[in-house]
PDB file of C-alpha atoms in Angstrom:
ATOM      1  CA  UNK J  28      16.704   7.954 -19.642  1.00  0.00           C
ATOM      2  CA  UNK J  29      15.975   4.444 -18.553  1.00  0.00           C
ATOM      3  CA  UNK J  30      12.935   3.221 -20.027  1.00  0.00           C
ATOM      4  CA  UNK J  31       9.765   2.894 -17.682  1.00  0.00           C
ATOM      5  CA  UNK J  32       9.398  -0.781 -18.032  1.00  0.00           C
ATOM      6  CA  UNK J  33      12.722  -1.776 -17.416  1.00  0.00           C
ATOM      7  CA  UNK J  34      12.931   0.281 -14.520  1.00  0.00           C
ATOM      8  CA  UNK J  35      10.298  -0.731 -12.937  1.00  0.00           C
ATOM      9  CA  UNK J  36      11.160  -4.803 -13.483  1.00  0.00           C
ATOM     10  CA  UNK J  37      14.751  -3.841 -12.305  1.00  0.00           C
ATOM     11  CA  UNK J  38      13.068  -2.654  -9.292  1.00  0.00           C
ATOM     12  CA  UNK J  39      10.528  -5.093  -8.466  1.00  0.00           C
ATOM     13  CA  UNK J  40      13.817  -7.986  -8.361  1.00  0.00           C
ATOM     14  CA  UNK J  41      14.750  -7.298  -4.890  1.00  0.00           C
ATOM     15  CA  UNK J  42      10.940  -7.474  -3.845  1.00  0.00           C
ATOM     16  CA  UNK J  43      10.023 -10.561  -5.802  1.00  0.00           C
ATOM     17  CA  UNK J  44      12.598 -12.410  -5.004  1.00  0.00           C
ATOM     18  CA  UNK J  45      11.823 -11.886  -1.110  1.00  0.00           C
ATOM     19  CA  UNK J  46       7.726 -12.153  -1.010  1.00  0.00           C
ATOM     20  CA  UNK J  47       7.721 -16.072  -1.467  1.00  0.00           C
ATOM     21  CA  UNK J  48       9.731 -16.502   1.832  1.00  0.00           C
ATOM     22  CA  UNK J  49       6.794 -14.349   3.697  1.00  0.00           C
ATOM     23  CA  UNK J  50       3.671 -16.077   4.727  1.00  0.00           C
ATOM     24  CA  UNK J  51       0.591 -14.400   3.428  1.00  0.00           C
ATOM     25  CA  UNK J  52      -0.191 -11.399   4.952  1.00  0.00           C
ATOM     26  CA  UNK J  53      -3.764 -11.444   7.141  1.00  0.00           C
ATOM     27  CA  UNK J  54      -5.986  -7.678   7.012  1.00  0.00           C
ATOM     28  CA  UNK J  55      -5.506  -8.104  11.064  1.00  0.00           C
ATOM     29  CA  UNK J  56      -1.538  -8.051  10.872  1.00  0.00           C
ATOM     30  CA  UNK J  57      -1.569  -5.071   8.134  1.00  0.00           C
ATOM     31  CA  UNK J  58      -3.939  -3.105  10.546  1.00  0.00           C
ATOM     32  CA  UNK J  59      -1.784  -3.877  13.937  1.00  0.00           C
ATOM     33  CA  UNK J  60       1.090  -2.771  11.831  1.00  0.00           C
ATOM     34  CA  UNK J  61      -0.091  -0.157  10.790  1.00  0.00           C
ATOM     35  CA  UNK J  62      -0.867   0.493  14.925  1.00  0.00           C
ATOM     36  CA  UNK J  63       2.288  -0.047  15.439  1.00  0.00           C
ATOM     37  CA  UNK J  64       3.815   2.038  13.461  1.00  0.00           C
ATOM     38  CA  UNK J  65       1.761   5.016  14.280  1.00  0.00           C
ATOM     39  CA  UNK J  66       2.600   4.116  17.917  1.00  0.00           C
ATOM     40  CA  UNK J  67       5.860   4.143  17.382  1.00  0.00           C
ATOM     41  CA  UNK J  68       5.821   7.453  15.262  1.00  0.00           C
ATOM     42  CA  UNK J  69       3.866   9.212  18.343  1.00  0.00           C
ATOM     43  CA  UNK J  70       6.171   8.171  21.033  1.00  0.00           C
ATOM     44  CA  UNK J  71       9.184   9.287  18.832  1.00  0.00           C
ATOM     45  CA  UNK J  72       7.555  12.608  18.546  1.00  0.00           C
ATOM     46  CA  UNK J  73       6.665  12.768  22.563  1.00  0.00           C
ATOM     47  CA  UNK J  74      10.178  11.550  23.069  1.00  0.00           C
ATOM     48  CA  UNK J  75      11.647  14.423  20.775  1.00  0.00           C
ATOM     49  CA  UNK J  76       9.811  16.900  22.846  1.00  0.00           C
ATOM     50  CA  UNK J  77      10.567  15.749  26.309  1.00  0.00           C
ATOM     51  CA  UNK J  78      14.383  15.074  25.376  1.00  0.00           C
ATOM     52  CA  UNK J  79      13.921  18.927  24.269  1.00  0.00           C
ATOM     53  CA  UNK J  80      12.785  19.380  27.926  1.00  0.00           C
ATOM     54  CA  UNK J  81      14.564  17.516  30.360  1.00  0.00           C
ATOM     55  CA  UNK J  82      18.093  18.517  28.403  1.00  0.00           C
ATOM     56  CA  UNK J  83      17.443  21.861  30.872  1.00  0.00           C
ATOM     57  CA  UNK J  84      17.168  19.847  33.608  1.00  0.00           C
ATOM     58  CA  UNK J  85      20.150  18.171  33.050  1.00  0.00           C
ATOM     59  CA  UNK J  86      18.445  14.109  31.364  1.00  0.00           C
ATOM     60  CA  UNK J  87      16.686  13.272  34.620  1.00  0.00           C
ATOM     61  CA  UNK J  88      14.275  10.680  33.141  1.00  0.00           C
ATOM     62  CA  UNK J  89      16.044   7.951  30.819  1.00  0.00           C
ATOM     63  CA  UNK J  90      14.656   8.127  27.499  1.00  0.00           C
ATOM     64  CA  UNK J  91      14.497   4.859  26.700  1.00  0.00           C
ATOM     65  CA  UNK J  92      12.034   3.939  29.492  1.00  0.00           C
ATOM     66  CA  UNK J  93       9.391   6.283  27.922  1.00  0.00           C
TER      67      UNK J  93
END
């Protein structure tokens, strides 16, 4: 077993090394990204389900204009 601290540092390398190129992060961006991702996690689903239904009818509405 790996011990927990070095695990943890040995994960955190990819991450540090990465967060000084980002600009700080504003609470409006985190919340209209967190929007967007539930957005985008709704229209997935709705896509799922009408892919499910227009497969009958043989794809007449392209999904990708949903």
């Amino acid at each position: 077993m790996v011990k927990k601290g070095k695990r943890n540092r040995r994960l955190q390398g990819g991450a540090a090394a990465l967060a000084p190129a980002r600009p700080p992060i504003n609470k409006e961006d985190i919340v209209k990204l967190k929007m967007k991702k539930s957005l985008s996690f709704l229209f997935k689903k709705i896509r799922i389900k009408l892919k499910e239904k227009w497969l009958n009818y043989g794809g007449i509405i392209s999904l990708n204009k949903i």
